Amino acid sequence: MNRFLTRPGPARWALVAGLVALLAVALFVWWRDAPPPAPPLLSLLPRGSVVTSQARVDLAGRRPFEIAATAYIPAFPGAAADLGHAVLAGYDRWRHRWRLWLLLPLAEIPAWLQAGPLLGPRDAVVFPGYAADGTVRYRVVGLRRGRPTVLYEGKSAGPVEVVRGMIVERDPAGARGLRWDGRRFRPVPPPPPIPPAVVWPYWTDRDGIPHGETNTVFLVPGQRLVPRRRGGGPTVLPIPDGNLHVLDGAFRAHRPGTYTVIIPDFAGRPGASFRLTVEVEDEHP
């Protein structure tokens, strides 16, 4: 055996190539190991943090999708959560754990984040904030060479939206669109505004069983759904599926698809929860 290993020739090189291939396969299987479910974002942030908006985003073009959020974080342990930050969290395939990718301090008052397929098939996240002069300053964050990077910084006199794969500045003097051309964002004609939010009433009866006005609502990408509780009865909060954006009690999706919102039964009775189907379509409903 020793003579075989030390003898030069094709057999030795074939053995070495086989060992290298086996090692490569083992590393690939280890790297591709199924990731664990995403943890609650607050478990990755300093104690006392407050999340104001959150979304699952596809920055890398593969699952598991990343988590983007705006949050207030304490300056030191025990302090109030008063420092606005842009947050990105993702799965570290080499360490096999979820971790923070980006914790970017914001000088402005954070507004709800915007996200969508701004970089072709891949998402980017827009982190807008209200400046002291009343304007909206925003940063566009995506992945460059696998690392979160601020790709663009902008300023608008009005709200900033992500519509149909472009950034739209809704300046009162005239809207402006920005589309990624592979290297930078260039001005383009803006699309029509996103339709107003859909308000969906729900309630609980005297037995605490939840009910909704409809079983299905139809939205377009970027349009908000606002569940509104009415009447008395036990207080129950809607639970969205993990792919809906969460915006201080409102929900939104930036891609077409079918989503769900659950109104849980206060008493936890089997089959008593109410399920709302949210259909997000390209065309206006």
PDB file of C-alpha atoms in Angstrom:
ATOM      1  CA  MET A   1       0.000   0.000   0.000  1.00  0.00           C
ATOM      2  CA  ASN A   2       2.817   2.403   0.856  1.00  0.00           C
ATOM      3  CA  ARG A   3       4.462   1.690  -2.479  1.00  0.00           C
ATOM      4  CA  PHE A   4       1.141   2.429  -4.203  1.00  0.00           C
ATOM      5  CA  LEU A   5       0.792   5.788  -2.472  1.00  0.00           C
ATOM      6  CA  THR A   6       4.383   6.859  -3.102  1.00  0.00           C
ATOM      7  CA  ARG A   7       4.635   5.493  -6.642  1.00  0.00           C
ATOM      8  CA  PRO A   8       4.203   8.281  -9.222  1.00  0.00           C
ATOM      9  CA  GLY A   9       1.744   7.693 -12.002  1.00  0.00           C
ATOM     10  CA  PRO A  10      -1.937   7.874 -12.986  1.00  0.00           C
ATOM     11  CA  ALA A  11      -3.143   5.643 -10.164  1.00  0.00           C
ATOM     12  CA  ARG A  12      -1.732   7.953  -7.511  1.00  0.00           C
ATOM     13  CA  TRP A  13      -3.207  11.049  -9.121  1.00  0.00           C
ATOM     14  CA  ALA A  14      -6.590   9.322  -9.452  1.00  0.00           C
ATOM     15  CA  LEU A  15      -6.553   8.533  -5.729  1.00  0.00           C
ATOM     16  CA  VAL A  16      -5.669  12.119  -4.833  1.00  0.00           C
ATOM     17  CA  ALA A  17      -8.396  13.453  -7.148  1.00  0.00           C
ATOM     18  CA  GLY A  18     -10.914  11.092  -5.572  1.00  0.00           C
ATOM     19  CA  LEU A  19     -10.035  12.232  -2.053  1.00  0.00           C
ATOM     20  CA  VAL A  20     -10.300  15.896  -3.062  1.00  0.00           C
ATOM     21  CA  ALA A  21     -13.682  15.274  -4.690  1.00  0.00           C
ATOM     22  CA  LEU A  22     -14.922  13.460  -1.590  1.00  0.00           C
ATOM     23  CA  LEU A  23     -13.793  16.339   0.621  1.00  0.00           C
ATOM     24  CA  ALA A  24     -15.508  18.840  -1.699  1.00  0.00           C
ATOM     25  CA  VAL A  25     -18.774  16.889  -1.569  1.00  0.00           C
ATOM     26  CA  ALA A  26     -18.612  16.690   2.235  1.00  0.00           C
ATOM     27  CA  LEU A  27     -18.016  20.451   2.500  1.00  0.00           C
ATOM     28  CA  PHE A  28     -20.844  21.167   0.058  1.00  0.00           C
ATOM     29  CA  VAL A  29     -23.305  18.989   1.998  1.00  0.00           C
ATOM     30  CA  TRP A  30     -22.226  20.629   5.258  1.00  0.00           C
ATOM     31  CA  TRP A  31     -22.602  24.124   3.748  1.00  0.00           C
ATOM     32  CA  ARG A  32     -26.009  23.283   2.281  1.00  0.00           C
ATOM     33  CA  ASP A  33     -27.331  21.820   5.533  1.00  0.00           C
ATOM     34  CA  ALA A  34     -30.947  22.860   6.118  1.00  0.00           C
ATOM     35  CA  PRO A  35     -30.923  26.092   8.134  1.00  0.00           C
ATOM     36  CA  PRO A  36     -32.982  26.385  11.294  1.00  0.00           C
ATOM     37  CA  PRO A  37     -36.072  28.633  11.273  1.00  0.00           C
ATOM     38  CA  ALA A  38     -35.390  32.333  11.648  1.00  0.00           C
ATOM     39  CA  PRO A  39     -35.424  33.359  15.319  1.00  0.00           C
ATOM     40  CA  PRO A  40     -37.457  36.316  16.589  1.00  0.00           C
ATOM     41  CA  LEU A  41     -35.566  39.416  15.499  1.00  0.00           C
ATOM     42  CA  LEU A  42     -35.605  40.862  19.022  1.00  0.00           C
ATOM     43  CA  SER A  43     -33.512  37.892  20.183  1.00  0.00           C
ATOM     44  CA  LEU A  44     -30.664  39.205  17.980  1.00  0.00           C
ATOM     45  CA  LEU A  45     -30.954  42.829  19.163  1.00  0.00           C
ATOM     46  CA  PRO A  46     -29.883  44.397  22.459  1.00  0.00           C
ATOM     47  CA  ARG A  47     -32.346  43.990  25.316  1.00  0.00           C
ATOM     48  CA  GLY A  48     -34.997  46.707  25.355  1.00  0.00           C
ATOM     49  CA  SER A  49     -35.030  47.287  21.578  1.00  0.00           C
ATOM     50  CA  VAL A  50     -38.307  48.129  19.801  1.00  0.00           C
ATOM     51  CA  VAL A  51     -39.003  47.034  16.207  1.00  0.00           C
ATOM     52  CA  THR A  52     -41.228  49.443  14.250  1.00  0.00           C
ATOM     53  CA  SER A  53     -41.335  47.690  10.856  1.00  0.00           C
ATOM     54  CA  GLN A  54     -40.079  44.334   9.635  1.00  0.00           C
ATOM     55  CA  ALA A  55     -40.015  42.315   6.399  1.00  0.00           C
ATOM     56  CA  ARG A  56     -38.586  39.104   4.943  1.00  0.00           C
ATOM     57  CA  VAL A  57     -36.488  40.014   1.891  1.00  0.00           C
ATOM     58  CA  ASP A  58     -34.606  38.058  -0.765  1.00  0.00           C
ATOM     59  CA  LEU A  59     -31.260  39.837  -0.925  1.00  0.00           C
ATOM     60  CA  ALA A  60     -29.047  36.884  -1.860  1.00  0.00           C
ATOM     61  CA  GLY A  61     -31.362  35.152  -4.338  1.00  0.00           C
ATOM     62  CA  ARG A  62     -31.709  31.972  -2.266  1.00  0.00           C
ATOM     63  CA  ARG A  63     -33.445  30.738   0.839  1.00  0.00           C
ATOM     64  CA  PRO A  64     -33.620  31.335   3.694  1.00  0.00           C
ATOM     65  CA  PHE A  65     -34.709  34.912   3.085  1.00  0.00           C
ATOM     66  CA  GLU A  66     -33.153  37.676   5.135  1.00  0.00           C
ATOM     67  CA  ILE A  67     -34.902  39.875   7.719  1.00  0.00           C
ATOM     68  CA  ALA A  68     -34.959  43.664   7.298  1.00  0.00           C
ATOM     69  CA  ALA A  69     -36.281  46.004   9.971  1.00  0.00           C
ATOM     70  CA  THR A  70     -36.299  49.473  11.445  1.00  0.00           C
ATOM     71  CA  ALA A  71     -35.771  49.535  15.181  1.00  0.00           C
ATOM     72  CA  TYR A  72     -35.047  51.752  18.154  1.00  0.00           C
ATOM     73  CA  ILE A  73     -32.110  50.485  20.201  1.00  0.00           C
ATOM     74  CA  PRO A  74     -30.908  51.591  23.670  1.00  0.00           C
ATOM     75  CA  ALA A  75     -27.618  53.479  23.741  1.00  0.00           C
ATOM     76  CA  PHE A  76     -26.502  51.340  26.698  1.00  0.00           C
ATOM     77  CA  PRO A  77     -28.032  48.591  28.888  1.00  0.00           C
ATOM     78  CA  GLY A  78     -31.002  49.891  30.840  1.00  0.00           C
ATOM     79  CA  ALA A  79     -31.448  53.029  28.716  1.00  0.00           C
ATOM     80  CA  ALA A  80     -34.575  53.872  26.748  1.00  0.00           C
ATOM     81  CA  ALA A  81     -34.795  52.615  23.178  1.00  0.00           C
ATOM     82  CA  ASP A  82     -34.354  55.959  21.420  1.00  0.00           C
ATOM     83  CA  LEU A  83     -31.683  55.437  18.732  1.00  0.00           C
ATOM     84  CA  GLY A  84     -33.116  54.626  15.298  1.00  0.00           C
ATOM     85  CA  HIS A  85     -31.342  51.931  13.292  1.00  0.00           C
ATOM     86  CA  ALA A  86     -31.656  50.118   9.999  1.00  0.00           C
ATOM     87  CA  VAL A  87     -31.305  46.384  10.637  1.00  0.00           C
ATOM     88  CA  LEU A  88     -30.506  43.387   8.457  1.00  0.00           C
ATOM     89  CA  ALA A  89     -30.224  39.842   9.757  1.00  0.00           C
ATOM     90  CA  GLY A  90     -29.363  36.737   7.771  1.00  0.00           C
ATOM     91  CA  TYR A  91     -28.260  33.154   7.971  1.00  0.00           C
ATOM     92  CA  ASP A  92     -24.515  32.488   8.244  1.00  0.00           C
ATOM     93  CA  ARG A  93     -24.027  29.282   6.242  1.00  0.00           C
ATOM     94  CA  TRP A  94     -20.506  28.660   7.525  1.00  0.00           C
ATOM     95  CA  ARG A  95     -21.351  29.073  11.207  1.00  0.00           C
ATOM     96  CA  HIS A  96     -24.872  27.617  10.784  1.00  0.00           C
ATOM     97  CA  ARG A  97     -26.587  30.345  12.767  1.00  0.00           C
ATOM     98  CA  TRP A  98     -28.600  33.511  12.281  1.00  0.00           C
ATOM     99  CA  ARG A  99     -26.785  36.758  13.003  1.00  0.00           C
ATOM    100  CA  LEU A 100     -26.991  40.506  12.434  1.00  0.00           C
ATOM    101  CA  TRP A 101     -25.578  41.567   9.087  1.00  0.00           C
ATOM    102  CA  LEU A 102     -26.153  45.300   9.445  1.00  0.00           C
ATOM    103  CA  LEU A 103     -26.899  47.685  12.303  1.00  0.00           C
ATOM    104  CA  LEU A 104     -26.856  51.126  10.715  1.00  0.00           C
ATOM    105  CA  PRO A 105     -27.571  54.200  12.908  1.00  0.00           C
ATOM    106  CA  LEU A 106     -30.084  56.635  11.369  1.00  0.00           C
ATOM    107  CA  ALA A 107     -29.825  60.352  12.001  1.00  0.00           C
ATOM    108  CA  GLU A 108     -33.470  60.815  10.965  1.00  0.00           C
ATOM    109  CA  ILE A 109     -36.700  59.565  12.564  1.00  0.00           C
ATOM    110  CA  PRO A 110     -37.179  56.108  10.982  1.00  0.00           C
ATOM    111  CA  ALA A 111     -40.233  55.599   8.783  1.00  0.00           C
ATOM    112  CA  TRP A 112     -41.594  52.243   7.641  1.00  0.00           C
ATOM    113  CA  LEU A 113     -39.099  50.429   5.472  1.00  0.00           C
ATOM    114  CA  GLN A 114     -39.809  49.709   1.821  1.00  0.00           C
ATOM    115  CA  ALA A 115     -38.570  46.635  -0.050  1.00  0.00           C
ATOM    116  CA  GLY A 116     -38.926  44.988  -3.412  1.00  0.00           C
ATOM    117  CA  PRO A 117     -37.115  43.490  -6.424  1.00  0.00           C
ATOM    118  CA  LEU A 118     -35.048  46.583  -7.137  1.00  0.00           C
ATOM    119  CA  LEU A 119     -31.943  44.705  -8.338  1.00  0.00           C
ATOM    120  CA  GLY A 120     -33.506  42.552 -11.030  1.00  0.00           C
ATOM    121  CA  PRO A 121     -34.738  39.336  -9.372  1.00  0.00           C
ATOM    122  CA  ARG A 122     -33.084  40.237  -6.057  1.00  0.00           C
ATOM    123  CA  ASP A 123     -34.526  42.534  -3.436  1.00  0.00           C
ATOM    124  CA  ALA A 124     -33.090  45.694  -1.967  1.00  0.00           C
ATOM    125  CA  VAL A 125     -34.370  47.558   1.088  1.00  0.00           C
ATOM    126  CA  VAL A 126     -35.158  51.258   1.291  1.00  0.00           C
ATOM    127  CA  PHE A 127     -34.770  52.757   4.767  1.00  0.00           C
ATOM    128  CA  PRO A 128     -36.502  56.185   4.794  1.00  0.00           C
ATOM    129  CA  GLY A 129     -36.473  58.661   7.665  1.00  0.00           C
ATOM    130  CA  TYR A 130     -37.861  62.115   8.423  1.00  0.00           C
ATOM    131  CA  ALA A 131     -35.186  64.804   8.718  1.00  0.00           C
ATOM    132  CA  ALA A 132     -35.415  67.951  10.840  1.00  0.00           C
ATOM    133  CA  ASP A 133     -36.191  70.085   7.759  1.00  0.00           C
ATOM    134  CA  GLY A 134     -39.274  67.944   6.944  1.00  0.00           C
ATOM    135  CA  THR A 135     -37.716  66.115   4.005  1.00  0.00           C
ATOM    136  CA  VAL A 136     -37.397  62.364   3.669  1.00  0.00           C
ATOM    137  CA  ARG A 137     -33.829  61.054   3.546  1.00  0.00           C
ATOM    138  CA  TYR A 138     -33.422  57.436   2.519  1.00  0.00           C
ATOM    139  CA  ARG A 139     -30.782  54.785   1.980  1.00  0.00           C
ATOM    140  CA  VAL A 140     -31.036  51.820  -0.374  1.00  0.00           C
ATOM    141  CA  VAL A 141     -29.293  48.712   0.972  1.00  0.00           C
ATOM    142  CA  GLY A 142     -28.529  45.566  -0.999  1.00  0.00           C
ATOM    143  CA  LEU A 143     -25.830  42.931  -1.236  1.00  0.00           C
ATOM    144  CA  ARG A 144     -22.585  43.630  -3.078  1.00  0.00           C
ATOM    145  CA  ARG A 145     -20.092  40.755  -3.179  1.00  0.00           C
ATOM    146  CA  GLY A 146     -22.173  39.086  -0.500  1.00  0.00           C
ATOM    147  CA  ARG A 147     -22.038  42.003   1.952  1.00  0.00           C
ATOM    148  CA  PRO A 148     -24.761  44.542   2.850  1.00  0.00           C
ATOM    149  CA  THR A 149     -23.912  47.836   1.183  1.00  0.00           C
ATOM    150  CA  VAL A 150     -25.583  51.236   0.899  1.00  0.00           C
ATOM    151  CA  LEU A 151     -26.105  51.383  -2.874  1.00  0.00           C
ATOM    152  CA  TYR A 152     -27.794  54.785  -3.008  1.00  0.00           C
ATOM    153  CA  GLU A 153     -28.704  57.716  -0.777  1.00  0.00           C
ATOM    154  CA  GLY A 154     -31.548  60.033  -1.718  1.00  0.00           C
ATOM    155  CA  LYS A 155     -33.687  62.926  -0.550  1.00  0.00           C
ATOM    156  CA  SER A 156     -37.330  63.665  -1.288  1.00  0.00           C
ATOM    157  CA  ALA A 157     -39.802  66.353  -0.312  1.00  0.00           C
ATOM    158  CA  GLY A 158     -42.543  63.692  -0.146  1.00  0.00           C
ATOM    159  CA  PRO A 159     -43.011  59.990   0.669  1.00  0.00           C
ATOM    160  CA  VAL A 160     -40.776  57.343  -0.878  1.00  0.00           C
ATOM    161  CA  GLU A 161     -42.269  54.103  -2.263  1.00  0.00           C
ATOM    162  CA  VAL A 162     -41.106  50.933  -3.964  1.00  0.00           C
ATOM    163  CA  VAL A 163     -43.394  50.269  -6.933  1.00  0.00           C
ATOM    164  CA  ARG A 164     -42.957  47.791  -9.793  1.00  0.00           C
ATOM    165  CA  GLY A 165     -39.235  47.314  -9.247  1.00  0.00           C
ATOM    166  CA  MET A 166     -38.356  50.974  -8.893  1.00  0.00           C
ATOM    167  CA  ILE A 167     -37.977  53.620  -6.209  1.00  0.00           C
ATOM    168  CA  VAL A 168     -40.516  56.435  -6.476  1.00  0.00           C
ATOM    169  CA  GLU A 169     -40.101  59.822  -4.800  1.00  0.00           C
ATOM    170  CA  ARG A 170     -43.587  61.344  -4.396  1.00  0.00           C
ATOM    171  CA  ASP A 171     -42.416  64.951  -4.353  1.00  0.00           C
ATOM    172  CA  PRO A 172     -45.398  67.379  -4.351  1.00  0.00           C
ATOM    173  CA  ALA A 173     -43.735  69.256  -7.205  1.00  0.00           C
ATOM    174  CA  GLY A 174     -43.571  66.110  -9.311  1.00  0.00           C
ATOM    175  CA  ALA A 175     -42.882  62.424  -8.794  1.00  0.00           C
ATOM    176  CA  ARG A 176     -39.610  60.842  -9.893  1.00  0.00           C
ATOM    177  CA  GLY A 177     -38.794  57.188 -10.504  1.00  0.00           C
ATOM    178  CA  LEU A 178     -35.391  55.525 -10.095  1.00  0.00           C
ATOM    179  CA  ARG A 179     -34.535  52.156 -11.650  1.00  0.00           C
ATOM    180  CA  TRP A 180     -31.381  50.046 -11.270  1.00  0.00           C
ATOM    181  CA  ASP A 181     -29.482  49.596 -14.542  1.00  0.00           C
ATOM    182  CA  GLY A 182     -26.987  47.063 -13.238  1.00  0.00           C
ATOM    183  CA  ARG A 183     -24.554  49.676 -11.918  1.00  0.00           C
ATOM    184  CA  ARG A 184     -26.565  52.561 -10.487  1.00  0.00           C
ATOM    185  CA  PHE A 185     -30.077  53.980 -10.082  1.00  0.00           C
ATOM    186  CA  ARG A 186     -31.142  56.144 -13.023  1.00  0.00           C
ATOM    187  CA  PRO A 187     -34.186  58.458 -13.330  1.00  0.00           C
ATOM    188  CA  VAL A 188     -37.192  56.996 -15.153  1.00  0.00           C
ATOM    189  CA  PRO A 189     -40.865  58.014 -15.493  1.00  0.00           C
ATOM    190  CA  PRO A 190     -42.720  57.120 -12.272  1.00  0.00           C
ATOM    191  CA  PRO A 191     -45.578  54.583 -12.170  1.00  0.00           C
ATOM    192  CA  PRO A 192     -49.011  55.433 -10.711  1.00  0.00           C
ATOM    193  CA  PRO A 193     -49.271  55.635  -6.908  1.00  0.00           C
ATOM    194  CA  ILE A 194     -50.028  52.567  -4.831  1.00  0.00           C
ATOM    195  CA  PRO A 195     -53.781  52.371  -4.026  1.00  0.00           C
ATOM    196  CA  PRO A 196     -54.894  53.413  -0.521  1.00  0.00           C
ATOM    197  CA  ALA A 197     -54.790  50.941   2.331  1.00  0.00           C
ATOM    198  CA  VAL A 198     -57.564  48.353   2.645  1.00  0.00           C
ATOM    199  CA  VAL A 199     -59.247  48.383   6.068  1.00  0.00           C
ATOM    200  CA  TRP A 200     -60.476  44.935   7.118  1.00  0.00           C
ATOM    201  CA  PRO A 201     -62.803  44.813  10.164  1.00  0.00           C
ATOM    202  CA  TYR A 202     -62.848  41.835  12.514  1.00  0.00           C
ATOM    203  CA  TRP A 203     -64.522  41.164  15.850  1.00  0.00           C
ATOM    204  CA  THR A 204     -65.210  38.516  18.480  1.00  0.00           C
ATOM    205  CA  ASP A 205     -68.664  37.334  19.515  1.00  0.00           C
ATOM    206  CA  ARG A 206     -69.940  36.835  23.068  1.00  0.00           C
ATOM    207  CA  ASP A 207     -68.266  33.442  23.205  1.00  0.00           C
ATOM    208  CA  GLY A 208     -64.903  34.924  22.227  1.00  0.00           C
ATOM    209  CA  ILE A 209     -64.887  33.322  18.752  1.00  0.00           C
ATOM    210  CA  PRO A 210     -63.306  35.613  16.120  1.00  0.00           C
ATOM    211  CA  HIS A 211     -65.041  36.641  12.890  1.00  0.00           C
ATOM    212  CA  GLY A 212     -64.025  38.733   9.897  1.00  0.00           C
ATOM    213  CA  GLU A 213     -65.947  40.859   7.414  1.00  0.00           C
ATOM    214  CA  THR A 214     -64.631  38.719   4.534  1.00  0.00           C
ATOM    215  CA  ASN A 215     -62.570  35.561   4.116  1.00  0.00           C
ATOM    216  CA  THR A 216     -60.403  37.024   1.335  1.00  0.00           C
ATOM    217  CA  VAL A 217     -58.966  40.432   0.480  1.00  0.00           C
ATOM    218  CA  PHE A 218     -57.224  41.456  -2.746  1.00  0.00           C
ATOM    219  CA  LEU A 219     -54.231  43.791  -2.819  1.00  0.00           C
ATOM    220  CA  VAL A 220     -51.518  44.906  -5.224  1.00  0.00           C
ATOM    221  CA  PRO A 221     -47.833  44.737  -4.281  1.00  0.00           C
ATOM    222  CA  GLY A 222     -47.005  47.444  -1.759  1.00  0.00           C
ATOM    223  CA  GLN A 223     -50.625  48.112  -0.758  1.00  0.00           C
ATOM    224  CA  ARG A 224     -51.270  47.980   2.983  1.00  0.00           C
ATOM    225  CA  LEU A 225     -53.832  45.861   4.802  1.00  0.00           C
ATOM    226  CA  VAL A 226     -55.062  47.404   8.049  1.00  0.00           C
ATOM    227  CA  PRO A 227     -56.992  44.977  10.316  1.00  0.00           C
ATOM    228  CA  ARG A 228     -59.350  47.002  12.530  1.00  0.00           C
ATOM    229  CA  ARG A 229     -60.989  45.473  15.562  1.00  0.00           C
ATOM    230  CA  ARG A 230     -64.522  46.592  16.367  1.00  0.00           C
ATOM    231  CA  GLY A 231     -66.991  45.822  19.103  1.00  0.00           C
ATOM    232  CA  GLY A 232     -66.367  44.311  22.501  1.00  0.00           C
ATOM    233  CA  GLY A 233     -65.191  40.902  23.559  1.00  0.00           C
ATOM    234  CA  PRO A 234     -61.699  39.649  24.315  1.00  0.00           C
ATOM    235  CA  THR A 235     -58.812  41.490  22.690  1.00  0.00           C
ATOM    236  CA  VAL A 236     -56.999  39.334  20.135  1.00  0.00           C
ATOM    237  CA  LEU A 237     -54.277  40.509  17.759  1.00  0.00           C
ATOM    238  CA  PRO A 238     -53.927  39.318  14.137  1.00  0.00           C
ATOM    239  CA  ILE A 239     -50.983  37.018  13.396  1.00  0.00           C
ATOM    240  CA  PRO A 240     -49.564  37.383   9.850  1.00  0.00           C
ATOM    241  CA  ASP A 241     -47.596  34.705   8.071  1.00  0.00           C
ATOM    242  CA  GLY A 242     -43.849  35.192   8.016  1.00  0.00           C
ATOM    243  CA  ASN A 243     -43.713  36.621   4.484  1.00  0.00           C
ATOM    244  CA  LEU A 244     -45.899  39.662   5.125  1.00  0.00           C
ATOM    245  CA  HIS A 245     -44.288  42.956   6.098  1.00  0.00           C
ATOM    246  CA  VAL A 246     -45.303  44.089   9.581  1.00  0.00           C
ATOM    247  CA  LEU A 247     -45.832  47.847   9.889  1.00  0.00           C
ATOM    248  CA  ASP A 248     -47.072  48.846  13.337  1.00  0.00           C
ATOM    249  CA  GLY A 249     -50.281  46.810  13.088  1.00  0.00           C
ATOM    250  CA  ALA A 250     -50.613  46.982   9.299  1.00  0.00           C
ATOM    251  CA  PHE A 251     -49.401  44.364   6.821  1.00  0.00           C
ATOM    252  CA  ARG A 252     -48.011  44.519   3.295  1.00  0.00           C
ATOM    253  CA  ALA A 253     -46.486  42.244   0.645  1.00  0.00           C
ATOM    254  CA  HIS A 254     -44.088  43.369  -2.068  1.00  0.00           C
ATOM    255  CA  ARG A 255     -44.465  40.322  -4.313  1.00  0.00           C
ATOM    256  CA  PRO A 256     -47.585  38.702  -5.848  1.00  0.00           C
ATOM    257  CA  GLY A 257     -48.760  35.589  -4.055  1.00  0.00           C
ATOM    258  CA  THR A 258     -51.159  34.172  -1.501  1.00  0.00           C
ATOM    259  CA  TYR A 259     -50.660  35.080   2.160  1.00  0.00           C
ATOM    260  CA  THR A 260     -52.601  34.479   5.349  1.00  0.00           C
ATOM    261  CA  VAL A 261     -53.535  36.374   8.498  1.00  0.00           C
ATOM    262  CA  ILE A 262     -54.868  34.428  11.499  1.00  0.00           C
ATOM    263  CA  ILE A 263     -57.182  35.870  14.143  1.00  0.00           C
ATOM    264  CA  PRO A 264     -56.611  33.463  17.032  1.00  0.00           C
ATOM    265  CA  ASP A 265     -59.358  32.214  19.314  1.00  0.00           C
ATOM    266  CA  PHE A 266     -58.994  33.770  22.755  1.00  0.00           C
ATOM    267  CA  ALA A 267     -59.671  30.437  24.471  1.00  0.00           C
ATOM    268  CA  GLY A 268     -57.520  28.354  22.121  1.00  0.00           C
ATOM    269  CA  ARG A 269     -60.390  26.107  21.003  1.00  0.00           C
ATOM    270  CA  PRO A 270     -59.497  23.813  18.080  1.00  0.00           C
ATOM    271  CA  GLY A 271     -60.736  25.146  14.747  1.00  0.00           C
ATOM    272  CA  ALA A 272     -62.156  28.359  16.226  1.00  0.00           C
ATOM    273  CA  SER A 273     -59.486  30.730  14.858  1.00  0.00           C
ATOM    274  CA  PHE A 274     -60.380  32.856  11.827  1.00  0.00           C
ATOM    275  CA  ARG A 275     -58.215  32.610   8.705  1.00  0.00           C
ATOM    276  CA  LEU A 276     -58.019  35.515   6.267  1.00  0.00           C
ATOM    277  CA  THR A 277     -56.575  34.842   2.803  1.00  0.00           C
ATOM    278  CA  VAL A 278     -54.655  37.773   1.302  1.00  0.00           C
ATOM    279  CA  GLU A 279     -54.308  37.599  -2.489  1.00  0.00           C
ATOM    280  CA  VAL A 280     -51.644  39.942  -3.836  1.00  0.00           C
ATOM    281  CA  GLU A 281     -51.916  40.413  -7.603  1.00  0.00           C
ATOM    282  CA  ASP A 282     -50.050  42.479 -10.163  1.00  0.00           C
ATOM    283  CA  GLU A 283     -53.171  44.229 -11.408  1.00  0.00           C
ATOM    284  CA  HIS A 284     -55.304  46.549  -9.328  1.00  0.00           C
ATOM    285  CA  PRO A 285     -58.230  44.649  -7.709  1.00  0.00           C
TER     286      PRO A 285
END
